Coordinates of C-alpha atoms in Angstrom, one line a residue:
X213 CA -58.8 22.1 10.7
X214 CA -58.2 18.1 11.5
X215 CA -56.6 17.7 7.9
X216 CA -54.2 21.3 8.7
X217 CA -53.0 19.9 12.2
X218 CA -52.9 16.0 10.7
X219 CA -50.4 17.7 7.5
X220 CA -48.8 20.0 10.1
X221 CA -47.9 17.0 12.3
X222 CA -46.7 15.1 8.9
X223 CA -44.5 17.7 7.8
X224 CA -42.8 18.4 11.2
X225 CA -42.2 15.0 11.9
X226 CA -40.6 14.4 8.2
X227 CA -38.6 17.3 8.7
X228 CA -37.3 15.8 12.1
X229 CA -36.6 12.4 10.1
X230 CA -34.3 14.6 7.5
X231 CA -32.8 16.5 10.4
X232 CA -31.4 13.3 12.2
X233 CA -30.7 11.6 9.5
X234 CA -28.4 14.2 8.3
X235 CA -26.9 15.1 11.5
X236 CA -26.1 11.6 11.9
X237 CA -22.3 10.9 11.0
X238 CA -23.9 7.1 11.0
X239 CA -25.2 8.2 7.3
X240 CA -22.1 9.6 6.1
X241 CA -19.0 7.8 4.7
X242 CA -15.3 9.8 3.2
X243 CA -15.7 9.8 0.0
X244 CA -12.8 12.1 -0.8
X245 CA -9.8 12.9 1.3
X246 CA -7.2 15.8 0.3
X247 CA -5.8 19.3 0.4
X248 CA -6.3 22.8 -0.4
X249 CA -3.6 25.7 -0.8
X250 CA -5.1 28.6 -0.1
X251 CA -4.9 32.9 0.0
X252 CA -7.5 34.8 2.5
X253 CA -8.4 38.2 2.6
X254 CA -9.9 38.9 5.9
X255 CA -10.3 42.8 6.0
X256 CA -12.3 44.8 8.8
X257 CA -15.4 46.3 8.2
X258 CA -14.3 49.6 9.4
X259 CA -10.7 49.4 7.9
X260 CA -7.2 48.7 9.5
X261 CA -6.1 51.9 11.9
X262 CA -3.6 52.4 14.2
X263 CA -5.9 52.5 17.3
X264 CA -7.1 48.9 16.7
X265 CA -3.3 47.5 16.5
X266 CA -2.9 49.5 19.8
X267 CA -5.7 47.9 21.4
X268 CA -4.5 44.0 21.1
X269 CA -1.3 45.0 23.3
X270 CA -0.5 43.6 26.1
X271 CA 1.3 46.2 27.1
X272 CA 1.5 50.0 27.2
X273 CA 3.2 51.4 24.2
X274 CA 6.7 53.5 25.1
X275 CA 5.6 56.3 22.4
X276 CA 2.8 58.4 22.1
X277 CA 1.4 57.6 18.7
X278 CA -2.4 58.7 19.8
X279 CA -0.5 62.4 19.1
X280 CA 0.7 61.8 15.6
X281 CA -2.3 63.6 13.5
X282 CA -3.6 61.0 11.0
X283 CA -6.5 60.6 8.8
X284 CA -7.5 57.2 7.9
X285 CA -8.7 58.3 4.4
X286 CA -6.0 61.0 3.4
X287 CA -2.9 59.8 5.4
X288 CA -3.1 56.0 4.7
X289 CA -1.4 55.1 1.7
X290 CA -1.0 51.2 2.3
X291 CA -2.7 48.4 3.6
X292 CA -2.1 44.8 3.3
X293 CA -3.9 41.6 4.9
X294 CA -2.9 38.1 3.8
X295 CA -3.5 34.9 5.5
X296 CA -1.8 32.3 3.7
X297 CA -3.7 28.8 4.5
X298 CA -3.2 25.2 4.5
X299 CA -6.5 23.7 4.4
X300 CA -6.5 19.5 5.5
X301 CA -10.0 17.9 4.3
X302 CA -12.2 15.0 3.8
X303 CA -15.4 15.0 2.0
X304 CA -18.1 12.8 3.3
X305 CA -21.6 11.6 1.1
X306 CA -24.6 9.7 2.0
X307 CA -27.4 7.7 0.0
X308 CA -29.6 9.7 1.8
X309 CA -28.6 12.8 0.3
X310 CA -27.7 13.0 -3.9
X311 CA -25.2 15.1 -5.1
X312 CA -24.2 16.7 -1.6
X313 CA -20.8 17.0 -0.1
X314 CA -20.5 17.7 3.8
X315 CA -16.5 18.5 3.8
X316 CA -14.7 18.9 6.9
X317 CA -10.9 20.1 7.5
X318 CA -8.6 21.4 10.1
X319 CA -7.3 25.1 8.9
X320 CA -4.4 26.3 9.6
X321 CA -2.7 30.4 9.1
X322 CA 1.2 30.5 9.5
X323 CA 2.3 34.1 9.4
X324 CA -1.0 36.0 9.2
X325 CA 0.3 39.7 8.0
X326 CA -2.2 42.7 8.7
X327 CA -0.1 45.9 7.8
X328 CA -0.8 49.6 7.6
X329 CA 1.3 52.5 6.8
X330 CA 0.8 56.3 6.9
X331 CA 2.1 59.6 5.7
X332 CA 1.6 63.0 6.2
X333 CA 2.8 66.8 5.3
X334 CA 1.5 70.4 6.1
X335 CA 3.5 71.1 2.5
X336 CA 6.4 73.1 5.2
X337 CA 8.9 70.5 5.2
X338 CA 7.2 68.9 8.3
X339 CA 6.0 65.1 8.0
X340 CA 5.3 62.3 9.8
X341 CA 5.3 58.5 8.8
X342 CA 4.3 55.6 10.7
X343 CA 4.2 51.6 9.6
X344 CA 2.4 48.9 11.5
X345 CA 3.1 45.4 10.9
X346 CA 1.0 42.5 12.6
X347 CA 2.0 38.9 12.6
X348 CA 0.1 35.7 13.6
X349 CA -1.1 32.3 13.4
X350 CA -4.4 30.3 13.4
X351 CA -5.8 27.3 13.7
X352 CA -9.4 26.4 12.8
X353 CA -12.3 23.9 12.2
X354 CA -14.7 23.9 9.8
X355 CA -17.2 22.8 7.9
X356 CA -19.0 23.3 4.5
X357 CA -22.2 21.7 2.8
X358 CA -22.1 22.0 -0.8
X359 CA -24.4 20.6 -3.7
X360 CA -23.1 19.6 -6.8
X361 CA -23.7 19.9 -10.5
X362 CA -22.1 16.6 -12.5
X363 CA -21.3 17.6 -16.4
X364 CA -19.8 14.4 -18.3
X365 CA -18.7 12.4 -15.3
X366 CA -15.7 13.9 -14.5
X367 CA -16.6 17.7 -14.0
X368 CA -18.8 19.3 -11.8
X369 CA -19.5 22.7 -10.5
X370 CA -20.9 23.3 -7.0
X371 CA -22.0 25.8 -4.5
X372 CA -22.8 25.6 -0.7
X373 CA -22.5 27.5 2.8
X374 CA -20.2 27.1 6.0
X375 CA -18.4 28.1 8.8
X376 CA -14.7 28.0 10.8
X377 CA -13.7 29.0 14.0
X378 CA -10.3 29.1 15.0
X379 CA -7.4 30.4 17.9
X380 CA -5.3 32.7 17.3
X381 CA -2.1 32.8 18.9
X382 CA 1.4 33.5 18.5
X383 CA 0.9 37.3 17.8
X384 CA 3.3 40.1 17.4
X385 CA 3.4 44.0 16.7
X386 CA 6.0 45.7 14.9
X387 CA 5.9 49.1 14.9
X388 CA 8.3 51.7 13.1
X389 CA 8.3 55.2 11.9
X390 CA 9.7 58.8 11.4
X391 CA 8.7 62.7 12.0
X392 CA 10.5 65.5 11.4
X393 CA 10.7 69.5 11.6
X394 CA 11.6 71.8 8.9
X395 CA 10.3 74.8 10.3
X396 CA 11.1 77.0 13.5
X397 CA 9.0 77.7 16.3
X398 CA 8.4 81.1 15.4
X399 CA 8.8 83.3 12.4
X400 CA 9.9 86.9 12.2
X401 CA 12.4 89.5 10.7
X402 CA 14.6 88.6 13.7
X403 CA 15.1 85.0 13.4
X404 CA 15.7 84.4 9.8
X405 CA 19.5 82.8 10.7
X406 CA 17.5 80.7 12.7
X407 CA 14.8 79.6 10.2
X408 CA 17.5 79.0 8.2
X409 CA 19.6 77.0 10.0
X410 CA 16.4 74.8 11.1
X411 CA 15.4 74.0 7.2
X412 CA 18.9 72.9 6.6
X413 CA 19.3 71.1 9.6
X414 CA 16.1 69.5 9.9
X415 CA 14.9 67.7 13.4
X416 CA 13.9 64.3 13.1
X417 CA 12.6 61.6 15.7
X418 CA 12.4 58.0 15.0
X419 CA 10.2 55.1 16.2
X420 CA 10.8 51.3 16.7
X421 CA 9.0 49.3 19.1
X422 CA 8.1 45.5 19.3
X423 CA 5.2 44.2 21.2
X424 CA 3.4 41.1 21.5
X425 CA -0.3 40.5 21.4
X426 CA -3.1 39.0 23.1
X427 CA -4.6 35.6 21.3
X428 CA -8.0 35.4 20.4
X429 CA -11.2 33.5 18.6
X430 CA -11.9 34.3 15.5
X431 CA -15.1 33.3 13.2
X432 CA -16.9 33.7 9.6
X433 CA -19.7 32.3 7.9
X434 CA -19.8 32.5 4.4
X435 CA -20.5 31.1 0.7
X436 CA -18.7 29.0 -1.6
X437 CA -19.0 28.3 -5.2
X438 CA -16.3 26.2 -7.1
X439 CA -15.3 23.7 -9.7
X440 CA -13.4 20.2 -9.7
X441 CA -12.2 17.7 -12.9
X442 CA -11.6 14.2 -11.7
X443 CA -8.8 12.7 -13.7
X444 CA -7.4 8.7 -13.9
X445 CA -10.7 8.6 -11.3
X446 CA -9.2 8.7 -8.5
X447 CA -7.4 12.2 -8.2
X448 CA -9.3 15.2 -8.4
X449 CA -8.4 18.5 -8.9
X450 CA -10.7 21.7 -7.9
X451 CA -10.3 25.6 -7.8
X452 CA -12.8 27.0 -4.6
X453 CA -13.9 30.8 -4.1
X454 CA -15.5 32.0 -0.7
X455 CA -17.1 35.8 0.3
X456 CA -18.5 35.9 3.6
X457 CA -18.6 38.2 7.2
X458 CA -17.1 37.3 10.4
X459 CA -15.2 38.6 13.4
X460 CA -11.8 39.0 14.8
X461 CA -12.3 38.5 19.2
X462 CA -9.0 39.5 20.5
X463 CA -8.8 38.8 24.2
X464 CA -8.8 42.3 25.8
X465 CA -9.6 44.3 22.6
X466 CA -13.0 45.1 21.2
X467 CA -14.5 42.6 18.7
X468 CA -13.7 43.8 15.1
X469 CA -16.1 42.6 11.9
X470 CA -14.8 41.6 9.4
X471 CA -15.3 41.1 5.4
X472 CA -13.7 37.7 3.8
X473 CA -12.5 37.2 0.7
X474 CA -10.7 33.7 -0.1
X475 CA -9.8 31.2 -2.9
X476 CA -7.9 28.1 -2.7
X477 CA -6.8 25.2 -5.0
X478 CA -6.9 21.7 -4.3
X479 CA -6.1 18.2 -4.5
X480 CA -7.7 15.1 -3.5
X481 CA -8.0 11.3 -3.7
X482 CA -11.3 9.6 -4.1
X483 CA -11.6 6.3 -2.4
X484 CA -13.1 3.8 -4.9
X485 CA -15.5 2.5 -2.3
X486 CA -16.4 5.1 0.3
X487 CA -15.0 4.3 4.1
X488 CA -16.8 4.7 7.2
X489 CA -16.7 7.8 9.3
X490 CA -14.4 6.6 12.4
X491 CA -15.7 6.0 15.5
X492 CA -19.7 6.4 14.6
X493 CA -22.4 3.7 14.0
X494 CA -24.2 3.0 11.3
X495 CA -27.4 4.5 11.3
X496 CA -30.8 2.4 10.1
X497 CA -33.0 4.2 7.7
X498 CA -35.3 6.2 9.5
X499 CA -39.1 4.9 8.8
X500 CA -42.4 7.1 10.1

């Protein structure tokens, strides 16, 4: 039982070592310093509809879409979501740690586009169609820890786990559509000049609103696997692939899950002698 609690005591307090030593920016110097041009896919878990866009209003809608009969799995026949991203980055190492990369950058979405269309028919002549077209922006921090695989000195595959968080703000609602009537009210042997007139001079009502919406937080976690080739050793070039879950926290709107999907490319100069983290100490090896 003395030897269990003496290895016990060992092991925690190595593990404490490790932990503050890693933590410790004193330990880490950039290594790399670059950018990354990038395409997200950031879809909900339960799908784009027209009742979530509604919900990140600020204000009451002038039209009464709830009324318009969709289905989400018949009536939508398009849905985009593209967050085109410009990722700034610098890659810091330490002695302490071999082949890992603790990269941080500042993440930025100009002209986020979630987008959603539907159409129906009864097969009469009647139909509805409704488009809804969300714009924004973000801004975001984050931070991945990858290890690498070297191959021949100048290529190596790696593979890690992180995290963002960013604002969203600057967000806008366009919403447009169309319904129209082939058919009378009623039907009988004494209205067929009407029926007729009505399918040859259809009713139709159109929509076009504008609205702005609320800002918000939004978050994922996820996993990254990529590649880089280092080239005249001081430029590298690297191709990065993420998959991960998050959320979408609009300010006055339920929070929405969400599914990511991203790649990005990138380029980056390595610093032939790796330069201190500003502002930090640094650290003395840590000794039991």
């Amino acid at each position: 039982m003395k030897r269990l609690l003496l290895l016990s005591v060992i092991v925690l307090s190595t593990m404490q070592l490790s932990a503050q030593s890693f933590f410790n920016l004193g330990n880490w110097q950039i290594k790399k310093a670059g950018i990354h041009l990038g395409m997200d896919m950031d879809m909900l878990n339960q799908g784009l509809n027209h009742e979530y866009f509604l919900s990140m209003s600020k204000e009451q809608t002038n039209s009464d879409f709830e009324s318009m009969s969709f289905s989400n799995d018949n009536d939508m026949y398009s849905m985009v979501c593209e967050n085109p991203n410009i990722r700034l980055e610098m890659s810091l190492v330490s002695p302490y740690f071999k082949n890992t990369e603790w990269r941080f950058a500042l993440n930025t979405i100009i002209n986020r586009i979630d987008a959603i269309s539907y159409y129906n028919s009864d097969g009469y002549g009647n139909s509805d169609y409704l488009n809804f077209n969300s714009y924004g922006n973000e801004l975001s921090l984050e931070s991945v820890l990858l290890k690498s695989v070297p191959f021949m000195k100048f290529f190596e595959v790696h593979g890690g786990v992180g995290t963002n968080i960013g604002y969203s703000f600057g967000n806008s609602l366009d919403i447009y559509g169309s319904s129209s009537n082939y058919t009378a009210n009623q039907l009988n042997f004494n209205n067929l000049n009407e029926v007729s007139n009505t399918v040859s001079s259809p009713s139709y009502e159109y929509f076009s609103e504008y609205y702005q919406l609320n800002n918000g937080i939004n978050q994922r976690a996820f996993v990254q696997l990529g590649a880089s080739m280092t080239v005249f050793n001081r430029i590298e070039m690297g191709f990065d692939a993420r998959g991960g879950l998050g959320y979408r926290g609009v300010f006055g709107a339920p929070v929405a899950f969400t599914m990511l999907k991203a790649f990005s490319v990138s380029a980056k100069y390595v610093f032939q002698t790796p330069r201190k983290v500003p502002f930090t100490k640094v650290a003395k090896p840590a000794t039991l």
